[in-house]
PDB file of C-alpha atoms in Angstrom:
ATOM      1  CA  MET A1203     -13.150  -7.836  44.132  1.00  0.00           C
ATOM      2  CA  ARG A1204      -9.984  -5.378  43.580  1.00  0.00           C
ATOM      3  CA  SER A1205      -8.510  -9.046  43.223  1.00  0.00           C
ATOM      4  CA  PHE A1206     -10.868 -10.103  40.521  1.00  0.00           C
ATOM      5  CA  TYR A1207     -10.689  -6.704  38.594  1.00  0.00           C
ATOM      6  CA  GLN A1208      -6.922  -7.261  38.584  1.00  0.00           C
ATOM      7  CA  SER A1209      -7.264 -11.296  37.545  1.00  0.00           C
ATOM      8  CA  ARG A1210      -9.175 -10.060  34.736  1.00  0.00           C
ATOM      9  CA  LEU A1211      -6.323  -7.252  33.674  1.00  0.00           C
ATOM     10  CA  ILE A1212      -3.733 -10.042  33.817  1.00  0.00           C
ATOM     11  CA  VAL A1213      -5.796 -12.500  31.161  1.00  0.00           C
ATOM     12  CA  CYS A1214      -6.348  -9.383  29.076  1.00  0.00           C
ATOM     13  CA  ALA A1215      -2.989  -8.691  28.709  1.00  0.00           C
ATOM     14  CA  LEU A1216      -1.262 -12.008  27.767  1.00  0.00           C
ATOM     15  CA  LEU A1217      -4.454 -12.321  25.454  1.00  0.00           C
ATOM     16  CA  ILE A1218      -3.225  -9.393  23.820  1.00  0.00           C
ATOM     17  CA  VAL A1219       0.646 -10.442  24.238  1.00  0.00           C
ATOM     18  CA  ALA A1220      -0.598 -14.123  22.712  1.00  0.00           C
ATOM     19  CA  GLY A1221      -2.662 -11.610  19.730  1.00  0.00           C
ATOM     20  CA  MET A1222       0.614  -9.812  18.860  1.00  0.00           C
ATOM     21  CA  PHE A1223       2.867 -13.161  18.712  1.00  0.00           C
ATOM     22  CA  CYS A1224       0.149 -15.119  16.604  1.00  0.00           C
ATOM     23  CA  CYS A1225      -0.729 -12.483  14.075  1.00  0.00           C
ATOM     24  CA  GLY A1226       3.560 -11.896  14.100  1.00  0.00           C
ATOM     25  CA  PHE A1227       3.432  -8.720  15.611  1.00  0.00           C
ATOM     26  CA  TRP A1228       7.050  -9.239  15.892  1.00  0.00           C
ATOM     27  CA  GLY A1229       9.440 -10.199  13.076  1.00  0.00           C
ATOM     28  CA  SER A1230       6.503 -10.420  10.764  1.00  0.00           C
ATOM     29  CA  THR A1231       5.995  -9.476   7.448  1.00  0.00           C
ATOM     30  CA  LYS A1232       3.288  -7.315   5.343  1.00  0.00           C
ATOM     31  CA  LYS A1233       2.115  -8.801   2.080  1.00  0.00           C
ATOM     32  CA  ASP A1234       2.752  -5.433   0.283  1.00  0.00           C
ATOM     33  CA  ILE A1235       3.217  -5.767  -3.244  1.00  0.00           C
ATOM     34  CA  ASP A1236       1.686  -6.994  -5.392  1.00  0.00           C
ATOM     35  CA  VAL A1237       2.970  -9.205  -8.322  1.00  0.00           C
ATOM     36  CA  LYS A1238      -0.539 -10.882  -9.458  1.00  0.00           C
ATOM     37  CA  GLY A1239       0.047 -12.464 -12.650  1.00  0.00           C
ATOM     38  CA  ILE A1240       3.553 -12.551 -12.426  1.00  0.00           C
ATOM     39  CA  LYS A1241       4.353 -15.988 -13.652  1.00  0.00           C
ATOM     40  CA  SER A1242       8.434 -15.537 -15.317  1.00  0.00           C
ATOM     41  CA  VAL A1243      10.918 -13.028 -14.110  1.00  0.00           C
ATOM     42  CA  ALA A1244      14.009 -12.071 -15.344  1.00  0.00           C
ATOM     43  CA  ILE A1245      16.861  -9.956 -12.884  1.00  0.00           C
ATOM     44  CA  VAL A1246      19.392  -8.327 -14.050  1.00  0.00           C
ATOM     45  CA  PRO A1247      23.605  -8.739 -12.404  1.00  0.00           C
ATOM     46  CA  PHE A1248      22.860  -5.966 -10.011  1.00  0.00           C
ATOM     47  CA  GLN A1249      26.052  -2.891  -9.792  1.00  0.00           C
ATOM     48  CA  TYR A1250      27.236  -2.316  -7.223  1.00  0.00           C
ATOM     49  CA  ALA A1251      30.451  -0.001  -6.048  1.00  0.00           C
ATOM     50  CA  HIS A1252      34.147  -1.831  -5.297  1.00  0.00           C
ATOM     51  CA  PHE A1253      34.495  -2.250  -1.538  1.00  0.00           C
ATOM     52  CA  LYS A1254      37.202  -4.509  -0.429  1.00  0.00           C
ATOM     53  CA  ASP A1255      37.301  -8.384  -1.003  1.00  0.00           C
ATOM     54  CA  PHE A1256      34.099  -7.311  -3.089  1.00  0.00           C
ATOM     55  CA  SER A1257      34.412 -10.288  -5.805  1.00  0.00           C
ATOM     56  CA  GLU A1258      33.512  -9.121  -9.784  1.00  0.00           C
ATOM     57  CA  LYS A1259      31.013 -11.765 -10.060  1.00  0.00           C
ATOM     58  CA  ALA A1260      28.580  -9.875  -6.983  1.00  0.00           C
ATOM     59  CA  GLY A1261      26.258  -8.943  -9.216  1.00  0.00           C
ATOM     60  CA  ASP A1262      25.950 -12.288 -11.016  1.00  0.00           C
ATOM     61  CA  ILE A1263      25.999 -14.126  -7.466  1.00  0.00           C
ATOM     62  CA  VAL A1264      22.924 -11.590  -6.507  1.00  0.00           C
ATOM     63  CA  ALA A1265      20.738 -12.663  -9.715  1.00  0.00           C
ATOM     64  CA  GLU A1266      21.549 -16.510  -9.981  1.00  0.00           C
ATOM     65  CA  ASN A1267      20.767 -17.070  -5.854  1.00  0.00           C
ATOM     66  CA  MET A1268      17.180 -14.372  -6.156  1.00  0.00           C
ATOM     67  CA  ASN A1269      16.638 -16.268  -9.369  1.00  0.00           C
ATOM     68  CA  ASP A1270      17.167 -20.249  -7.480  1.00  0.00           C
ATOM     69  CA  ILE A1271      14.818 -18.204  -4.331  1.00  0.00           C
ATOM     70  CA  PHE A1272      12.177 -17.150  -6.670  1.00  0.00           C
ATOM     71  CA  ALA A1273      11.788 -20.293  -8.497  1.00  0.00           C
ATOM     72  CA  ASP A1274      11.511 -22.501  -5.205  1.00  0.00           C
ATOM     73  CA  LYS A1275       9.602 -20.046  -3.405  1.00  0.00           C
ATOM     74  CA  CYS A1276       7.520 -18.308  -5.435  1.00  0.00           C
ATOM     75  CA  GLU A1277       7.527 -21.092  -8.439  1.00  0.00           C
ATOM     76  CA  TRP A1278       8.317 -18.335 -11.151  1.00  0.00           C
ATOM     77  CA  THR A1279      10.195 -19.098 -14.754  1.00  0.00           C
ATOM     78  CA  CYS A1280      13.748 -17.146 -13.724  1.00  0.00           C
ATOM     79  CA  THR A1281      15.875 -16.389 -16.740  1.00  0.00           C
ATOM     80  CA  PRO A1282      19.218 -17.716 -16.451  1.00  0.00           C
ATOM     81  CA  VAL A1283      21.520 -15.150 -15.747  1.00  0.00           C
ATOM     82  CA  ASP A1284      24.257 -15.819 -18.905  1.00  0.00           C
ATOM     83  CA  GLN A1285      21.016 -15.156 -20.782  1.00  0.00           C
ATOM     84  CA  VAL A1286      19.822 -12.024 -19.177  1.00  0.00           C
ATOM     85  CA  LYS A1287      23.506 -10.570 -20.191  1.00  0.00           C
ATOM     86  CA  ALA A1288      22.878 -12.357 -23.594  1.00  0.00           C
ATOM     87  CA  ALA A1289      19.844  -9.615 -24.124  1.00  0.00           C
ATOM     88  CA  MET A1290      21.430  -6.495 -22.647  1.00  0.00           C
ATOM     89  CA  LYS A1291      24.308  -7.233 -25.101  1.00  0.00           C
ATOM     90  CA  GLU A1292      21.661  -7.641 -28.631  1.00  0.00           C
ATOM     91  CA  LEU A1293      20.500  -4.352 -26.802  1.00  0.00           C
ATOM     92  CA  LYS A1294      23.681  -2.351 -26.286  1.00  0.00           C
ATOM     93  CA  ILE A1295      22.769  -2.494 -22.956  1.00  0.00           C
ATOM     94  CA  LYS A1296      25.562  -1.730 -21.067  1.00  0.00           C
ATOM     95  CA  PRO A1297      26.064  -3.473 -17.495  1.00  0.00           C
ATOM     96  CA  LYS A1298      27.976  -0.800 -16.156  1.00  0.00           C
ATOM     97  CA  ASN A1299      25.648   2.214 -17.058  1.00  0.00           C
ATOM     98  CA  PRO A1300      22.916   3.327 -14.570  1.00  0.00           C
ATOM     99  CA  MET A1301      19.589   0.936 -16.136  1.00  0.00           C
ATOM    100  CA  THR A1302      16.354   2.553 -16.366  1.00  0.00           C
ATOM    101  CA  GLU A1303      13.024   1.022 -16.773  1.00  0.00           C
ATOM    102  CA  ALA A1304      12.827   1.452 -20.803  1.00  0.00           C
ATOM    103  CA  ASN A1305      16.073  -0.287 -20.224  1.00  0.00           C
ATOM    104  CA  ALA A1306      14.422  -2.675 -17.589  1.00  0.00           C
ATOM    105  CA  LYS A1307      11.587  -3.298 -20.365  1.00  0.00           C
ATOM    106  CA  ALA A1308      13.227  -3.840 -23.640  1.00  0.00           C
ATOM    107  CA  ILE A1309      15.117  -7.016 -21.891  1.00  0.00           C
ATOM    108  CA  GLY A1310      11.888  -8.020 -20.986  1.00  0.00           C
ATOM    109  CA  ASP A1311      10.478  -7.525 -23.783  1.00  0.00           C
ATOM    110  CA  LYS A1312      12.888  -9.435 -26.103  1.00  0.00           C
ATOM    111  CA  LEU A1313      13.177 -12.546 -23.685  1.00  0.00           C
ATOM    112  CA  GLY A1314       9.566 -13.032 -23.335  1.00  0.00           C
ATOM    113  CA  VAL A1315       9.096 -12.475 -18.617  1.00  0.00           C
ATOM    114  CA  ASP A1316       6.440 -11.114 -16.758  1.00  0.00           C
ATOM    115  CA  MET A1317       8.819  -9.339 -14.903  1.00  0.00           C
ATOM    116  CA  VAL A1318      12.136  -7.205 -14.734  1.00  0.00           C
ATOM    117  CA  ILE A1319      14.017  -6.501 -11.794  1.00  0.00           C
ATOM    118  CA  TYR A1320      17.193  -5.107 -11.142  1.00  0.00           C
ATOM    119  CA  GLY A1321      19.044  -2.909  -8.605  1.00  0.00           C
ATOM    120  CA  ASN A1322      22.136  -2.300  -7.241  1.00  0.00           C
ATOM    121  CA  LEU A1323      24.571  -2.961  -3.868  1.00  0.00           C
ATOM    122  CA  PRO A1324      24.040   1.278  -2.480  1.00  0.00           C
ATOM    123  CA  VAL A1325      26.284  -0.425   1.223  1.00  0.00           C
ATOM    124  CA  TYR A1326      28.631  -3.832   1.207  1.00  0.00           C
ATOM    125  CA  ASP A1327      30.034  -3.030   4.659  1.00  0.00           C
ATOM    126  CA  GLU A1328      32.532  -5.449   6.027  1.00  0.00           C
ATOM    127  CA  ASN A1329      33.430  -5.063   9.500  1.00  0.00           C
ATOM    128  CA  GLU A1330      36.357  -7.605  10.475  1.00  0.00           C
ATOM    129  CA  GLY A1331      38.195  -8.904  13.815  1.00  0.00           C
ATOM    130  CA  SER A1332      38.653 -12.055  16.444  1.00  0.00           C
ATOM    131  CA  ARG A1333      38.189 -13.071  19.429  1.00  0.00           C
ATOM    132  CA  GLU A1334      39.881 -15.567  21.932  1.00  0.00           C
ATOM    133  CA  ILE A1335      38.312 -18.991  22.521  1.00  0.00           C
ATOM    134  CA  MET A1336      38.652 -20.538  25.662  1.00  0.00           C
ATOM    135  CA  GLU A1337      39.003 -24.280  25.355  1.00  0.00           C
ATOM    136  CA  SER A1338      37.371 -25.669  28.587  1.00  0.00           C
ATOM    137  CA  GLY A1339      40.569 -28.195  29.026  1.00  0.00           C
ATOM    138  CA  GLY A1340      42.728 -25.027  29.193  1.00  0.00           C
ATOM    139  CA  GLY A1341      44.764 -23.329  26.635  1.00  0.00           C
ATOM    140  CA  GLY A1342      42.964 -21.791  23.467  1.00  0.00           C
ATOM    141  CA  PHE A1343      43.032 -20.257  20.175  1.00  0.00           C
ATOM    142  CA  THR A1344      42.032 -16.881  18.461  1.00  0.00           C
ATOM    143  CA  GLU A1345      39.183 -17.315  15.830  1.00  0.00           C
ATOM    144  CA  ASN A1346      38.418 -14.766  12.970  1.00  0.00           C
ATOM    145  CA  ILE A1347      35.160 -13.687  12.120  1.00  0.00           C
ATOM    146  CA  ARG A1348      34.347 -11.426   9.514  1.00  0.00           C
ATOM    147  CA  GLU A1349      30.465  -9.214   9.293  1.00  0.00           C
ATOM    148  CA  LEU A1350      28.929  -8.568   6.363  1.00  0.00           C
ATOM    149  CA  LYS A1351      25.921  -6.174   5.723  1.00  0.00           C
ATOM    150  CA  VAL A1352      24.763  -5.797   2.443  1.00  0.00           C
ATOM    151  CA  GLU A1353      21.941  -2.729   1.546  1.00  0.00           C
ATOM    152  CA  TYR A1354      19.943  -3.666  -1.410  1.00  0.00           C
ATOM    153  CA  ASP A1355      18.136  -1.232  -3.503  1.00  0.00           C
ATOM    154  CA  MET A1356      15.858  -2.818  -5.927  1.00  0.00           C
ATOM    155  CA  PHE A1357      13.770  -1.883  -8.969  1.00  0.00           C
ATOM    156  CA  LEU A1358      10.550  -4.538 -10.302  1.00  0.00           C
ATOM    157  CA  VAL A1359       8.989  -3.236 -13.320  1.00  0.00           C
ATOM    158  CA  LYS A1360       6.391  -5.915 -15.070  1.00  0.00           C
ATOM    159  CA  VAL A1361       7.424  -5.749 -18.834  1.00  0.00           C
ATOM    160  CA  SER A1362       3.709  -5.436 -20.315  1.00  0.00           C
ATOM    161  CA  ASP A1363       3.293  -1.818 -19.733  1.00  0.00           C
ATOM    162  CA  GLY A1364       7.023  -0.887 -18.697  1.00  0.00           C
ATOM    163  CA  SER A1365       5.422   0.366 -15.416  1.00  0.00           C
ATOM    164  CA  LEU A1366       7.881   0.384 -11.764  1.00  0.00           C
ATOM    165  CA  ILE A1367       5.564  -2.394  -9.623  1.00  0.00           C
ATOM    166  CA  ILE A1368       7.990  -0.982  -6.472  1.00  0.00           C
ATOM    167  CA  ASN A1369      11.593   0.159  -5.848  1.00  0.00           C
ATOM    168  CA  VAL A1370      12.349  -1.255  -2.718  1.00  0.00           C
ATOM    169  CA  GLN A1371      14.904  -0.864  -0.512  1.00  0.00           C
ATOM    170  CA  MET A1372      15.980  -4.273   2.129  1.00  0.00           C
ATOM    171  CA  ASP A1373      19.328  -5.424   4.080  1.00  0.00           C
ATOM    172  CA  ARG A1374      20.958  -8.212   5.297  1.00  0.00           C
ATOM    173  CA  LYS A1375      23.960  -8.781   7.702  1.00  0.00           C
ATOM    174  CA  GLU A1376      24.998 -12.619   7.630  1.00  0.00           C
ATOM    175  CA  ARG A1377      28.073 -13.555  10.046  1.00  0.00           C
ATOM    176  CA  ASP A1378      30.933 -15.480   8.923  1.00  0.00           C
ATOM    177  CA  THR A1379      29.670 -19.428   8.426  1.00  0.00           C
ATOM    178  CA  ALA A1380      33.374 -20.166   8.387  1.00  0.00           C
ATOM    179  CA  LYS A1381      33.734 -24.201   9.695  1.00  0.00           C
ATOM    180  CA  HIS A1382      36.838 -23.236  10.245  1.00  0.00           C
ATOM    181  CA  PRO A1383      37.958 -21.025  13.120  1.00  0.00           C
ATOM    182  CA  MET A1384      41.113 -19.787  11.106  1.00  0.00           C
ATOM    183  CA  GLN A1385      39.858 -19.262   7.757  1.00  0.00           C
ATOM    184  CA  PRO A1386      36.409 -16.554   7.993  1.00  0.00           C
ATOM    185  CA  ASP A1387      34.397 -17.155   4.753  1.00  0.00           C
ATOM    186  CA  PRO A1388      34.422 -15.568   1.292  1.00  0.00           C
ATOM    187  CA  PRO A1389      33.028 -12.227   0.855  1.00  0.00           C
ATOM    188  CA  GLU A1390      31.493 -14.293  -1.611  1.00  0.00           C
ATOM    189  CA  ASN A1391      29.353 -17.456   0.101  1.00  0.00           C
ATOM    190  CA  GLN A1392      28.647 -14.736   2.258  1.00  0.00           C
ATOM    191  CA  LEU A1393      26.887 -12.633  -0.313  1.00  0.00           C
ATOM    192  CA  LYS A1394      24.971 -15.776  -1.190  1.00  0.00           C
ATOM    193  CA  ASN A1395      23.640 -16.259   1.689  1.00  0.00           C
ATOM    194  CA  ALA A1396      22.944 -12.553   2.521  1.00  0.00           C
ATOM    195  CA  THR A1397      21.784 -12.651  -0.993  1.00  0.00           C
ATOM    196  CA  ARG A1398      19.659 -15.597  -0.389  1.00  0.00           C
ATOM    197  CA  GLY A1399      18.024 -14.607   3.369  1.00  0.00           C
ATOM    198  CA  MET A1400      17.355 -10.969   1.871  1.00  0.00           C
ATOM    199  CA  THR A1401      15.164 -12.524  -1.244  1.00  0.00           C
ATOM    200  CA  LYS A1402      13.074 -15.194   1.640  1.00  0.00           C
ATOM    201  CA  LYS A1403      12.342 -11.908   2.523  1.00  0.00           C
ATOM    202  CA  LEU A1404      11.129 -10.616   0.366  1.00  0.00           C
ATOM    203  CA  ALA A1405       8.872 -13.138  -1.399  1.00  0.00           C
ATOM    204  CA  LYS A1406       6.890 -13.284   1.752  1.00  0.00           C
ATOM    205  CA  ARG A1407       6.117  -9.747   1.149  1.00  0.00           C
ATOM    206  CA  PHE A1408       4.964 -10.437  -2.704  1.00  0.00           C
ATOM    207  CA  ILE A1409       0.375 -10.467  -3.286  1.00  0.00           C
ATOM    208  CA  MET A1410       0.614 -14.014  -5.380  1.00  0.00           C
ATOM    209  CA  GLU A1411      -3.528 -13.859  -5.870  1.00  0.00           C
TER     210      GLU A1411
END
């Protein structure tokens, strides 16, 4: 009798674990951002602090790659970054000044889009180092590596009424993906890859319909 109950307990435990995996308990992405009715978006180049090896085009890199992912995953019409910057210039909104919801609405009205996203990169942390790689036939070489950590602080604004849909923070780590061991990937490429990975996760949180 005791072994019978033990067997049942084991079976129940296995079913619970299986249920967790099926429901995406580990690594799950909860749909918690309501973007129903959104069909078009404009992304303002992100603001950032200056860090070592940080490209002056970093803000554009973030916006351009978010555009690519949203166009693919959400099927939104995404305004090219150059057009967003042109609208800001016409509205006399300076890129280095802090963005506001009112500015976002003005940009959205100018471009005729449903939503405007703006934000900043409060953390851009690079860890550089090296490691010894030993070859099977003897000898070896030193591999240079760089790990990038980026934090994204984003504001999603609904243009029709200028309301803030959500302020969301996400982060992403991106390890050097260089093919040549002695030439780490440029920070711009790592930022591109980090942004694309982050945006895919963000898109999974959207409630579309």
